[in-house]
Tab-separated table of C-alpha atoms in Angstrom:
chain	number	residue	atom	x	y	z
Y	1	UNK	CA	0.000	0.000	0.000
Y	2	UNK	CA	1.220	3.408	-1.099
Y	3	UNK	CA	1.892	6.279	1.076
Y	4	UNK	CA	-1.055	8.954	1.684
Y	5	UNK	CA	0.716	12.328	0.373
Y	6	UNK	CA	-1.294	15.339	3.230
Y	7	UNK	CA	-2.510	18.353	1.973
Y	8	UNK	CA	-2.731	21.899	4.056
Y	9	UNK	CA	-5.954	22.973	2.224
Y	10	UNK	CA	-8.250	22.058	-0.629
Y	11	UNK	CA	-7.188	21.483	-3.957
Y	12	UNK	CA	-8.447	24.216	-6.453
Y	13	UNK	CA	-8.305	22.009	-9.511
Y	14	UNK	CA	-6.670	22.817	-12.917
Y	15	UNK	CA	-8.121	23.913	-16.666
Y	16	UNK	CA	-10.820	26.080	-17.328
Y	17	UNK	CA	-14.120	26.405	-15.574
Y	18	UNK	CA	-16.879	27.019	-17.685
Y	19	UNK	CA	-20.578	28.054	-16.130
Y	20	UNK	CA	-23.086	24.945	-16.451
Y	21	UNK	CA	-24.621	28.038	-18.572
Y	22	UNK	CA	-22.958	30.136	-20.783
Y	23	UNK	CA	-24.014	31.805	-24.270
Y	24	UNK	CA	-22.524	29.394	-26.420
Y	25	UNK	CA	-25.286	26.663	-24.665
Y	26	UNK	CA	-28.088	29.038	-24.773
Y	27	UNK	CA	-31.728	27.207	-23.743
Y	28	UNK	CA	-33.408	25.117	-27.330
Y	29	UNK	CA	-36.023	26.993	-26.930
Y	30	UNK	CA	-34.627	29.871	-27.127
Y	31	UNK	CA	-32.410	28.831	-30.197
Y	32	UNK	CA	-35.350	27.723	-31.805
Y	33	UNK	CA	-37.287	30.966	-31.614
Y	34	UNK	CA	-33.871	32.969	-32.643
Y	35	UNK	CA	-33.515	30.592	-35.674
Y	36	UNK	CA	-37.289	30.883	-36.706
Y	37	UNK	CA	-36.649	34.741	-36.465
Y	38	UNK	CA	-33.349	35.024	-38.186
Y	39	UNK	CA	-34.809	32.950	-41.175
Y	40	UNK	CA	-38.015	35.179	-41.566
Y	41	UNK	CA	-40.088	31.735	-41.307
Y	42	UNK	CA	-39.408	27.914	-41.343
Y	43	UNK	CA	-41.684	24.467	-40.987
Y	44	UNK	CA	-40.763	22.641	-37.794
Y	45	UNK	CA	-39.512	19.842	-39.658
Y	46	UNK	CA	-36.287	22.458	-41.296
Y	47	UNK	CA	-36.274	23.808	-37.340
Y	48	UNK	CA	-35.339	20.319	-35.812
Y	49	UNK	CA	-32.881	19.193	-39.108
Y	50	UNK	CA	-31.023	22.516	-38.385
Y	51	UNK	CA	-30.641	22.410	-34.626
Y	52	UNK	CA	-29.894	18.446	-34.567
Y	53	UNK	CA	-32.996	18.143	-32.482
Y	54	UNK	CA	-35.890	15.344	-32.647
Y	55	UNK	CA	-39.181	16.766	-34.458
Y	56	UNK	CA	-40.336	16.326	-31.216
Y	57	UNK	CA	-38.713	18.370	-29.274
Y	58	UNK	CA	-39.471	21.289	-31.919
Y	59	UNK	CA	-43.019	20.135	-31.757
Y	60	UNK	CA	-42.982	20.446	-27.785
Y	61	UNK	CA	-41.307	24.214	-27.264
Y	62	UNK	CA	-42.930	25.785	-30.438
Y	63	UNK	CA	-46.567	24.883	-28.374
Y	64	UNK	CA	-44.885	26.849	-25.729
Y	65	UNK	CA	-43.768	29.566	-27.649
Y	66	UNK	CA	-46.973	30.093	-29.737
Y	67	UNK	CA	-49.008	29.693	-26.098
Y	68	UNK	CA	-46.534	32.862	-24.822
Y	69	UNK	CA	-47.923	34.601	-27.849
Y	70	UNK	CA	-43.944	34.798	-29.744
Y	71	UNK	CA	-44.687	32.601	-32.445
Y	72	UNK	CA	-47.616	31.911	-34.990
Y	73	UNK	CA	-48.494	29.189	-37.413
Y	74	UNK	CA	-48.634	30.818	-41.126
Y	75	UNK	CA	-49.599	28.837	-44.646
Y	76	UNK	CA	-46.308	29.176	-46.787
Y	77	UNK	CA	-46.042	28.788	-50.401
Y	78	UNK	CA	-45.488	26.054	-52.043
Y	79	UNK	CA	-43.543	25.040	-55.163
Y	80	UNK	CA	-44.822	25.219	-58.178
Y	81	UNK	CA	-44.005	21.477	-58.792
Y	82	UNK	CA	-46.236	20.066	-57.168
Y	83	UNK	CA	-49.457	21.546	-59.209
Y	84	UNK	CA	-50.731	23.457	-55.778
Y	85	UNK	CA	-52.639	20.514	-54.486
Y	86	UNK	CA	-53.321	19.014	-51.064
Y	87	UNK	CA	-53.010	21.384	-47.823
Y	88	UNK	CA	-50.979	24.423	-48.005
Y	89	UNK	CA	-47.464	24.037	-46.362
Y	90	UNK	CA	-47.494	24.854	-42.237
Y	91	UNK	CA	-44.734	26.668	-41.041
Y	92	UNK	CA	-43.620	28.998	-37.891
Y	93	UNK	CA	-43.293	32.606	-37.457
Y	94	UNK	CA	-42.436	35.678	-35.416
Y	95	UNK	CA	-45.407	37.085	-33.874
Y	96	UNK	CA	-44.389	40.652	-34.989
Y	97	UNK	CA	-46.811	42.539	-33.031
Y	98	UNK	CA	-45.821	40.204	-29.760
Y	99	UNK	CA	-43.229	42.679	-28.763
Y	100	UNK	CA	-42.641	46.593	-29.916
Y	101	UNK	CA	-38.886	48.375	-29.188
Y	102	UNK	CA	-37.169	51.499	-29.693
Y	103	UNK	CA	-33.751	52.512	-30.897
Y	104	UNK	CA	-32.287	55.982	-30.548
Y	105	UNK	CA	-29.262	57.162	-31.415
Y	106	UNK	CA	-27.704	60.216	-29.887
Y	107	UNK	CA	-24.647	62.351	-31.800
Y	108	UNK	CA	-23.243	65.513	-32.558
Y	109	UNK	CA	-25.126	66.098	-35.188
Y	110	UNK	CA	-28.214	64.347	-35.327
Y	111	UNK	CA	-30.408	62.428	-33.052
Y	112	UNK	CA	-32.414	59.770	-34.992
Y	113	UNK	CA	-34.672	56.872	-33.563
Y	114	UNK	CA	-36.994	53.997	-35.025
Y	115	UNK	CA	-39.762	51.746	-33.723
Y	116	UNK	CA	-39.272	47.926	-34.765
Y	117	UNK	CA	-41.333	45.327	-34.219
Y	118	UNK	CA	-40.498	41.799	-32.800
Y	119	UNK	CA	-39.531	40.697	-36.085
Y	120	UNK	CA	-38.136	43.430	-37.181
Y	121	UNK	CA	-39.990	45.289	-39.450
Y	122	UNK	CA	-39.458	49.251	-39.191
Y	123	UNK	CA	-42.623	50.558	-37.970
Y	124	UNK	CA	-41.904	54.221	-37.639
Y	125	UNK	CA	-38.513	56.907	-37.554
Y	126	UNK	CA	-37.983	60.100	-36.151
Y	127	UNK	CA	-34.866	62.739	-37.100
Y	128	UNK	CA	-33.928	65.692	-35.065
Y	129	UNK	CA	-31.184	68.253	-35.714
Y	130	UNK	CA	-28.875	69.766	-33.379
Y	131	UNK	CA	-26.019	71.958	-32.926
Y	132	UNK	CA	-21.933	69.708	-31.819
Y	133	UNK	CA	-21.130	70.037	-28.362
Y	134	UNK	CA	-21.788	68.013	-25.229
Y	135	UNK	CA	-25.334	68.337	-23.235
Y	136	UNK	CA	-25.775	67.741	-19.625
Y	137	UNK	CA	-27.383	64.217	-18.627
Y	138	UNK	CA	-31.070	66.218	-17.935
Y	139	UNK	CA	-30.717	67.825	-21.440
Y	140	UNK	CA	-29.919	64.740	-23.536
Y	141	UNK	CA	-32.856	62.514	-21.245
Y	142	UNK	CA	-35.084	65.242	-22.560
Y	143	UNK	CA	-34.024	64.733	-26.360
Y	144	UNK	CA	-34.296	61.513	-25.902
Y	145	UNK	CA	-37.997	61.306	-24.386
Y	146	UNK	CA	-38.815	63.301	-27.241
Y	147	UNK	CA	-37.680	61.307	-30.095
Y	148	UNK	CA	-39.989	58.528	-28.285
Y	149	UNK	CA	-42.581	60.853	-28.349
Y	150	UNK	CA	-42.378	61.670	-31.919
Y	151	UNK	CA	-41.928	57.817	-32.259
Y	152	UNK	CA	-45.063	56.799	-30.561
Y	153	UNK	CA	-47.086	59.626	-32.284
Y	154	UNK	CA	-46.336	58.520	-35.777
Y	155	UNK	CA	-47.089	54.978	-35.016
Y	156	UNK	CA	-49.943	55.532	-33.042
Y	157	UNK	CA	-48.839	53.926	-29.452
Y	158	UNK	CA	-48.123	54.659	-25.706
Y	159	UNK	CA	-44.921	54.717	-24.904
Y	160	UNK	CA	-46.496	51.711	-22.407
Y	161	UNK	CA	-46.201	49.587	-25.444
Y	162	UNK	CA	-42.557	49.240	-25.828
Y	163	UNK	CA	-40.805	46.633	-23.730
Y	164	UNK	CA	-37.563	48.331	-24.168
Y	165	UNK	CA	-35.354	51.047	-25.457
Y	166	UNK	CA	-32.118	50.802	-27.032
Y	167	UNK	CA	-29.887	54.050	-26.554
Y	168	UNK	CA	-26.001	54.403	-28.231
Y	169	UNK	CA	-23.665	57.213	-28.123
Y	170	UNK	CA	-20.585	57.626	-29.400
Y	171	UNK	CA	-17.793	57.438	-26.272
Y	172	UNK	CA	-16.687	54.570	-23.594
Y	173	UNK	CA	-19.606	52.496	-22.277
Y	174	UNK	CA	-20.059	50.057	-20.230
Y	175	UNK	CA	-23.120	48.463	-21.234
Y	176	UNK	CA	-23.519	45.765	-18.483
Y	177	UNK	CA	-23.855	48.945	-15.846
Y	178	UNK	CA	-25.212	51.076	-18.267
Y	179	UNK	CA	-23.019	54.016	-17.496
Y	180	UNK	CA	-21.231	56.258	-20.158
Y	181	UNK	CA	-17.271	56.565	-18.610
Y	182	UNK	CA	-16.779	59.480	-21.587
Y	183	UNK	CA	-18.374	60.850	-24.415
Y	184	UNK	CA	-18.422	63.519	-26.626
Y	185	UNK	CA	-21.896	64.411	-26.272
Y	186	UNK	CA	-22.162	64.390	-22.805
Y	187	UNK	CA	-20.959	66.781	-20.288
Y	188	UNK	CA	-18.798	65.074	-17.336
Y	189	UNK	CA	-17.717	61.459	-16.885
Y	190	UNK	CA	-18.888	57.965	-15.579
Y	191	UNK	CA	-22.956	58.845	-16.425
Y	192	UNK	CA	-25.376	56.542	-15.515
Y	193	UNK	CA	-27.071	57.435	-18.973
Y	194	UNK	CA	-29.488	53.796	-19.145
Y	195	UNK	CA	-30.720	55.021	-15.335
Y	196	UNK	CA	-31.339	58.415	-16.099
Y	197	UNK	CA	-33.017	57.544	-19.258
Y	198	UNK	CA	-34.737	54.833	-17.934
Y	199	UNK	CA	-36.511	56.560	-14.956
Y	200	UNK	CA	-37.751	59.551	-17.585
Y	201	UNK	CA	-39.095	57.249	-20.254
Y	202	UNK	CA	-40.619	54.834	-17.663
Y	203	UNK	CA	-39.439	52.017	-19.793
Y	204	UNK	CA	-36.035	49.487	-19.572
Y	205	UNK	CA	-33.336	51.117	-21.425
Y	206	UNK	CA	-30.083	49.504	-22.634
Y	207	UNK	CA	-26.971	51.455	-23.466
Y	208	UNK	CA	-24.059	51.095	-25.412
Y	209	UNK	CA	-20.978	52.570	-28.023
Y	210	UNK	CA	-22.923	53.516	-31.270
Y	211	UNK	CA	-20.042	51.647	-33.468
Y	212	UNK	CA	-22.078	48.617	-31.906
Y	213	UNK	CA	-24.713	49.533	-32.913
Y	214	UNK	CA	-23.591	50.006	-36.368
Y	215	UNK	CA	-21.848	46.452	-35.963
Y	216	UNK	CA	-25.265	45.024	-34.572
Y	217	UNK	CA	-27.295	46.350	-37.579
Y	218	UNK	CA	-24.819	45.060	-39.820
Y	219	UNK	CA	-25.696	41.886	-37.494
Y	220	UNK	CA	-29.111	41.777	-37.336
Y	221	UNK	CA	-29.912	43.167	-40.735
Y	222	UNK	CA	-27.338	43.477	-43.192
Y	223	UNK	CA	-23.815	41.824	-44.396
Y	224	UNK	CA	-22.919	40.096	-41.272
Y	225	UNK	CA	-26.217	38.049	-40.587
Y	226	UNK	CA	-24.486	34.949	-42.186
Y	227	UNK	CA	-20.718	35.693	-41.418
Y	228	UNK	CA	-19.416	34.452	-37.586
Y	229	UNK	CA	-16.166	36.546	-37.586
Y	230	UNK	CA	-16.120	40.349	-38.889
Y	231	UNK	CA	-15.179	43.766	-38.083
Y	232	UNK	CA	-17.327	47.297	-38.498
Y	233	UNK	CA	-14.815	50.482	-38.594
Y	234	UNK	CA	-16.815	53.464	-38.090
Y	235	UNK	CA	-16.054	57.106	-39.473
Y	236	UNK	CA	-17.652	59.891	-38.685
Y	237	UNK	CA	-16.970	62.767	-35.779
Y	238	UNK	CA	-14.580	60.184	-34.176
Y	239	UNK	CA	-13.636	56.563	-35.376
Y	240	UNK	CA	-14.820	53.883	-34.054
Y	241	UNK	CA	-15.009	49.786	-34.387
Y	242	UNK	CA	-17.268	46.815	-33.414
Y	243	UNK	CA	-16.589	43.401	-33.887
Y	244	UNK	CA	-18.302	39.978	-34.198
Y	245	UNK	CA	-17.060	36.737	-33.134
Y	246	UNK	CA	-19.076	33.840	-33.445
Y	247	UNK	CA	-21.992	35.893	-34.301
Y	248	UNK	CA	-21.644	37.621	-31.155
Y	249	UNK	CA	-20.658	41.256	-30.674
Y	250	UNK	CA	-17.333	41.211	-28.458
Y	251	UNK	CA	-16.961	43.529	-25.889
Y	252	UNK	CA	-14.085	42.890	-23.942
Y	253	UNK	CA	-13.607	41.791	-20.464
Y	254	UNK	CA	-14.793	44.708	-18.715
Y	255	UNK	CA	-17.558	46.001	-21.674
Y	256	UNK	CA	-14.901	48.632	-22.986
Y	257	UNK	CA	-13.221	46.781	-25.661
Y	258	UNK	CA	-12.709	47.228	-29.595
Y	259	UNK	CA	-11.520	50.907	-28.678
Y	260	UNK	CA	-9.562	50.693	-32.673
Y	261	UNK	CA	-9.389	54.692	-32.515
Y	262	UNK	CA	-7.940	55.278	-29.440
Y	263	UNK	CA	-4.973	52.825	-30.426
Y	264	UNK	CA	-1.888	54.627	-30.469
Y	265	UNK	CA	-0.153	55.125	-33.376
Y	266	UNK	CA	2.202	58.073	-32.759
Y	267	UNK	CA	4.125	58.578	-29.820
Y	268	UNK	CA	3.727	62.190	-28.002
Y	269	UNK	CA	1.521	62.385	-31.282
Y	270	UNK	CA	-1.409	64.812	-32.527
Y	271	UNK	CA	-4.002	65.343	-29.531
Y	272	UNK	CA	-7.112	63.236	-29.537
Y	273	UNK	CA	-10.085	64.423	-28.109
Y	274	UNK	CA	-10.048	61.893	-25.762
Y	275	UNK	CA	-7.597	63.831	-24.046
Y	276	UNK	CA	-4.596	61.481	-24.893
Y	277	UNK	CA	-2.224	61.628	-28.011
Y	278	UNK	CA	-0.984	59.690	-30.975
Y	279	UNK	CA	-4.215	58.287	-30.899
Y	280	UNK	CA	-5.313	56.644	-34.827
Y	281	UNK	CA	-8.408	58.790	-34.622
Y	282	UNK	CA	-6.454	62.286	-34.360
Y	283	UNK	CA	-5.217	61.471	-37.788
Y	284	UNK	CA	-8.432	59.968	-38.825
Y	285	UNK	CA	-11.397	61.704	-37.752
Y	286	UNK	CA	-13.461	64.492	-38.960
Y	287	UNK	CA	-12.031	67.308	-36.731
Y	288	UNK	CA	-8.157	65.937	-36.967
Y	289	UNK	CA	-8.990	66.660	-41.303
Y	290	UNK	CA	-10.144	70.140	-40.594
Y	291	UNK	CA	-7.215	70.730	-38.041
Y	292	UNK	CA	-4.939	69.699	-40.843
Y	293	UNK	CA	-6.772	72.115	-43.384
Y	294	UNK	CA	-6.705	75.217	-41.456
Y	295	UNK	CA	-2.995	75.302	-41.184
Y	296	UNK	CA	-2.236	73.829	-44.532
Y	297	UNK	CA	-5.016	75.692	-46.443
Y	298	UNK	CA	-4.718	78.822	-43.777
Y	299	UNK	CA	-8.102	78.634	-42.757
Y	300	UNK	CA	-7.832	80.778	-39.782
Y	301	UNK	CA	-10.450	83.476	-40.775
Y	302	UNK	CA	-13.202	80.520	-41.089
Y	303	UNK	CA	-13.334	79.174	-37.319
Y	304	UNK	CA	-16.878	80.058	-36.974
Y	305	UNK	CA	-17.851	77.751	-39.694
Y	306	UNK	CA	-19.173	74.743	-39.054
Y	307	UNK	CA	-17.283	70.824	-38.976
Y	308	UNK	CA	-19.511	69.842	-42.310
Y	309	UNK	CA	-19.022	72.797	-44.006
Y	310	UNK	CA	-15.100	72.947	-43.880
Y	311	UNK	CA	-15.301	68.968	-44.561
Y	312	UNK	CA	-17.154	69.551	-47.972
Y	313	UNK	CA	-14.800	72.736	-48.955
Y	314	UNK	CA	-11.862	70.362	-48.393
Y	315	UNK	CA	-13.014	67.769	-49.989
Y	316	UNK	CA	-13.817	69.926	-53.033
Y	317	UNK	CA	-10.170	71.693	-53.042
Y	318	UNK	CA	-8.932	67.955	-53.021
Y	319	UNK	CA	-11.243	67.145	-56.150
Y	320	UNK	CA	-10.168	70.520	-57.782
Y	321	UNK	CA	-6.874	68.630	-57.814
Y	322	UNK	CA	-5.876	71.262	-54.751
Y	323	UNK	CA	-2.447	69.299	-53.835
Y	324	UNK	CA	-2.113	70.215	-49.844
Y	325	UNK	CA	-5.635	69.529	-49.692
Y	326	UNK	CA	-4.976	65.666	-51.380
Y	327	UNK	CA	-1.908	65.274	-49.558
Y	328	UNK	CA	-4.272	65.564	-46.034
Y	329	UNK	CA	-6.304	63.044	-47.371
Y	330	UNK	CA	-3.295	61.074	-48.527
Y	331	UNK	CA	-2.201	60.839	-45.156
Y	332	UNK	CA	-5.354	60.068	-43.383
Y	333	UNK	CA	-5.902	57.418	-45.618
Y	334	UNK	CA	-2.204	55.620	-44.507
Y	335	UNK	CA	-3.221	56.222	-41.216
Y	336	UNK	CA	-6.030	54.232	-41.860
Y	337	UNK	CA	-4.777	51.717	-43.625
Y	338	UNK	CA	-2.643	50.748	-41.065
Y	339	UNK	CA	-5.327	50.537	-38.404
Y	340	UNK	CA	-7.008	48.147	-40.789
Y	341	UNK	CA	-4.113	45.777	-41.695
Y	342	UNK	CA	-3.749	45.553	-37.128
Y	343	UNK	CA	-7.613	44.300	-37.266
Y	344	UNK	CA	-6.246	42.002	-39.683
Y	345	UNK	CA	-3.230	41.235	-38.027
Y	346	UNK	CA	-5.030	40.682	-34.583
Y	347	UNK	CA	-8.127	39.063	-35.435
Y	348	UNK	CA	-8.345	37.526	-39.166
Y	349	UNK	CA	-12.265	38.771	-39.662
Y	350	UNK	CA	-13.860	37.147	-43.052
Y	351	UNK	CA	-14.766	40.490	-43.840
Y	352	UNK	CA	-14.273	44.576	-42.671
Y	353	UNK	CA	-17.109	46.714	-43.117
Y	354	UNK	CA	-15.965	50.484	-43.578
Y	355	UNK	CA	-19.308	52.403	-42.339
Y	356	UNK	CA	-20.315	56.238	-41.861
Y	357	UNK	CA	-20.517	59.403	-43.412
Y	358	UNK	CA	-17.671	60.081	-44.099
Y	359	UNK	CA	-16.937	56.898	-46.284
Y	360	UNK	CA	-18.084	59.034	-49.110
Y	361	UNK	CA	-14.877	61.257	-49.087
Y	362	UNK	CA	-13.736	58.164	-51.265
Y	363	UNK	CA	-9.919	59.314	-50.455
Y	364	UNK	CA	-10.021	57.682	-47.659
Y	365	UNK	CA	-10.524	53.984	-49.581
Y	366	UNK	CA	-8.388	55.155	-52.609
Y	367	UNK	CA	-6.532	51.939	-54.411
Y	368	UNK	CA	-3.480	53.515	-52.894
Y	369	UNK	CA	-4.945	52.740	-49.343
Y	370	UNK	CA	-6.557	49.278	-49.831
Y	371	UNK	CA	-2.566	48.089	-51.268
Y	372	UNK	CA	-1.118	49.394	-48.003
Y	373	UNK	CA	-3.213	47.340	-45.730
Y	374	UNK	CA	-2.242	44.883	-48.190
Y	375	UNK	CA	1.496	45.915	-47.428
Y	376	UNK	CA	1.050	45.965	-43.733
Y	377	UNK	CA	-1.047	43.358	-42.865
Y	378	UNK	CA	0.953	39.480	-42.136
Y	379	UNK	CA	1.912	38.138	-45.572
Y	380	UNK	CA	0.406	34.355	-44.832
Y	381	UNK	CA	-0.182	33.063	-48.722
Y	382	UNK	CA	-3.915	33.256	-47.512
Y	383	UNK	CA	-6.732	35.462	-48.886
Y	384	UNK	CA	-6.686	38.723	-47.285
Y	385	UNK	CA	-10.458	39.912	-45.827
Y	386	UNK	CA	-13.122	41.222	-47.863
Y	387	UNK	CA	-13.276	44.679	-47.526
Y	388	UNK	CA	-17.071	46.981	-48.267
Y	389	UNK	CA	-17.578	50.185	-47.983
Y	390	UNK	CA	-21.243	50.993	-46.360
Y	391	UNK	CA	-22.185	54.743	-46.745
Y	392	UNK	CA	-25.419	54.354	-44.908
Y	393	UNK	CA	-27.488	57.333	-42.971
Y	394	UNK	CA	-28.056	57.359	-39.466
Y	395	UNK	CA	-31.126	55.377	-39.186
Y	396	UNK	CA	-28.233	52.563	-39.241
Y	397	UNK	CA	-27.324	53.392	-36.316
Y	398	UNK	CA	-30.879	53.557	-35.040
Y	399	UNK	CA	-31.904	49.934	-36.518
Y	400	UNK	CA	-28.635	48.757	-34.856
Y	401	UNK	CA	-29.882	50.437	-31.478
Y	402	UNK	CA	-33.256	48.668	-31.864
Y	403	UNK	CA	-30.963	45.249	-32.229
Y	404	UNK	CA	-30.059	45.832	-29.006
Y	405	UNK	CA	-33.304	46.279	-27.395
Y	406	UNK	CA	-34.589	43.232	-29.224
Y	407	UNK	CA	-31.483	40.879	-28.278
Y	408	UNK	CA	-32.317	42.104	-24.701
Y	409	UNK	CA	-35.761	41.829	-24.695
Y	410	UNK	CA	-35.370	37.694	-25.994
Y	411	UNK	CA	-33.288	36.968	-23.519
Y	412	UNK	CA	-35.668	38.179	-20.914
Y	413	UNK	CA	-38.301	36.470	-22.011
Y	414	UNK	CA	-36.257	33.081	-23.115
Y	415	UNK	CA	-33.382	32.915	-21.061
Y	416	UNK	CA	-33.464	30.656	-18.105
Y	417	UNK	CA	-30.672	32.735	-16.190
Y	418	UNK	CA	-32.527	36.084	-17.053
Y	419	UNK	CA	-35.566	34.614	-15.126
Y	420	UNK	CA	-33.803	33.700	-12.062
Y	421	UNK	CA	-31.925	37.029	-11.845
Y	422	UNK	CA	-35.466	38.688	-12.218
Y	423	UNK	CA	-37.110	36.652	-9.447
């Protein structure tokens, strides 16, 4: 018999612990309803072959979810090969008027909203101007209740009727805590903007960084819905990124990740306004062009003009064939290209979506700037990332906003975990 080896305290065990519940295992119901969503509609029989489940399993939680009033039976068309005869095909949809949400996003120049319904479908939008600068919490609550307002008017319901409110800014947020730790449009640091909102709209409100919400549109609704691994790069006031990774947005470990323009790319470089320097969106950004301009262009009598203006007149000097004003461009577009080929180096996305306004000052995606990523990024012998450019408004950013509200919103009523934490 061997000797007994004694220990001085409990052992704590090697490897990784993973929770008995984690995203990746989310419940089959809820899958199910996601899937049936995501494909618009789908007979149970697709449902179960899809998910690797028994037909009657699917049969068993699609009672459940058509008794909580989420999904309906509809007739759907059948092919034309077989002549049109016997029963019309049964399959499973979204109840779309089960669940109404709202998505706002505030900026610097424009606050836009939307109401979607549970599957999706854009049931009203609301635009309001405004002039750049940061607002106090109370001031940007009120904007915000009345964009719901407007909302509700135009579609003709209480503001009762939405289960939840999606909110984005541009900035550092945490969007577990729903506080805003800086952003341009708000006056002072570490906000609890989702509170504050939440309490004057009398409805839940989630927060988070409107790159993703860009990146969750792009989810939800547009190039990414079939891709697992990609990047959004937004540019617009600042620059910003959002990424997906196995379909899910990543956020980091603390909420704050995917930061792309506040990587540093100079040292003791041009001033950001995040209050560092070197920072890729000081070379990037709107206001680090028009810095540029008024120095190389002497622009000093036109201060009092505004961001968009001195954009568009630079722009136009630099189509006039104005050489200072292409070389700014020039160099904005390196900076950016190098940015890019780090995504690539770092995380190998199938493809990067290049997204805002400012995507149409097409300098800034010149041949000359897709080769350098080219140049920069790791030479492996393997196909290098798709790259599209997306020049969309900002009802984007709205949809993208409303994502959010309707991921939330399924996992409260789906997810076991969610329940439990409620009770």
């Amino acid at each position: 018999m061997g000797t007994v080896r004694r220990i001085e305290s409990r052992a704590q065990g090697c490897g990784p612990l993973i929770p008995s519940i984690s995203e990746a295992a989310r419940p089959l119901r809820q899958q199910i309803f996601e899937r049936v969503r995501a494909a618009g509609y789908m007979p149970r029989v697709q449902v179960a072959r899809e998910l690797g489940v028994s037909p009657a399993s699917v049969t068993t939680l699609t009672s459940e979810l058509i008794d909580m009033g989420l999904l309906e039976e509809v007739s759907a068309q059948r092919d034309q090969g077989d002549g049109g005869r016997g029963r019309p095909a049964v399959a499973l949809g979204v109840r779309a008027d089960a669940r109404l949400v709202a998505g706002i996003k505030l900026s610097d120049r424009e606050h836009t909203a939307v109401i979607v319904d549970f599957a999706g479908n854009l049931i009203a939008d609301e635009a309001i101007p405004r002039q750049p600068g940061a607002m106090e919490l109370a001031d940007l609550v009120d904007v915000s209740a009345t964009l719901v307002a407007g909302l509700c008017s135009k579609a003709q319901i209480d503001v009762s009727q939405l289960s939840a409110i999606g909110l984005g800014v541009p900035g550092f947020v945490d969007s577990a805590t729903g506080v805003v730790h800086w952003s341009p449009v708000l006056a002072g640091r570490h906000v609890p903007l989702a509170r504050a909102a939440g309490e004057r709209l009398g409805r839940p409100v989630h927060i988070d960084n409107d790159a993703n919400l860009v990146t969750l549109a792009e989810l939800w609704f547009g190039a990414g819905r079939g891709l697992s691994d990609f990047a959004v790069v937004t540019i617009e006031h600042g620059l910003g990124m959002g990424f997906v990774m196995n379909h899910r947005i990543y956020r980091g470990g603390q909420g704050l990740g995917m930061e792309l323009g506040h990587t540093k790319v100079q040292l003791d470089g041009a001033l950001c306004r995040c209050g560092q320097r070197g920072c890729l969106e000081a070379y990037v950004a709107d206001y680090a062009l028009v810095r540029e301009a008024t120095t190389a262009l002497n622009w000093t009598s036109r201060e009092t003009q505004s961001v968009n203006i001195l954009l568009e007149s630079l722009f136009d000097h630099a189509k006039a064939g104005n050489a200072a004003a292409r070389s700014i461009f020039h160099r904005a577009g390196r900076y950016l290209a190098l940015g890019l080929a780090n995504v690539v180096n770092l995380f190998d996305p199938e493809l990067i979506i290049l997204s805002g306004e400012r995507m149409r000052y097409d300098y800034l995606y010149a041949h000359e700037t897709l080769a350098e990523i080219k140049a920069l990024a790791l030479n492996t012998g393997r196909p290098e990332p798709r790259i599209e450019i997306h020049a969309w408004g900002d009802l984007l950013w709205a949809h993208g906003a409303a994502a959010l509200a309707l991921s939330e919103v399924t996992e409260r009523l789906l997810s076991p975990s969610r329940e439990i934490a409620a009770q």
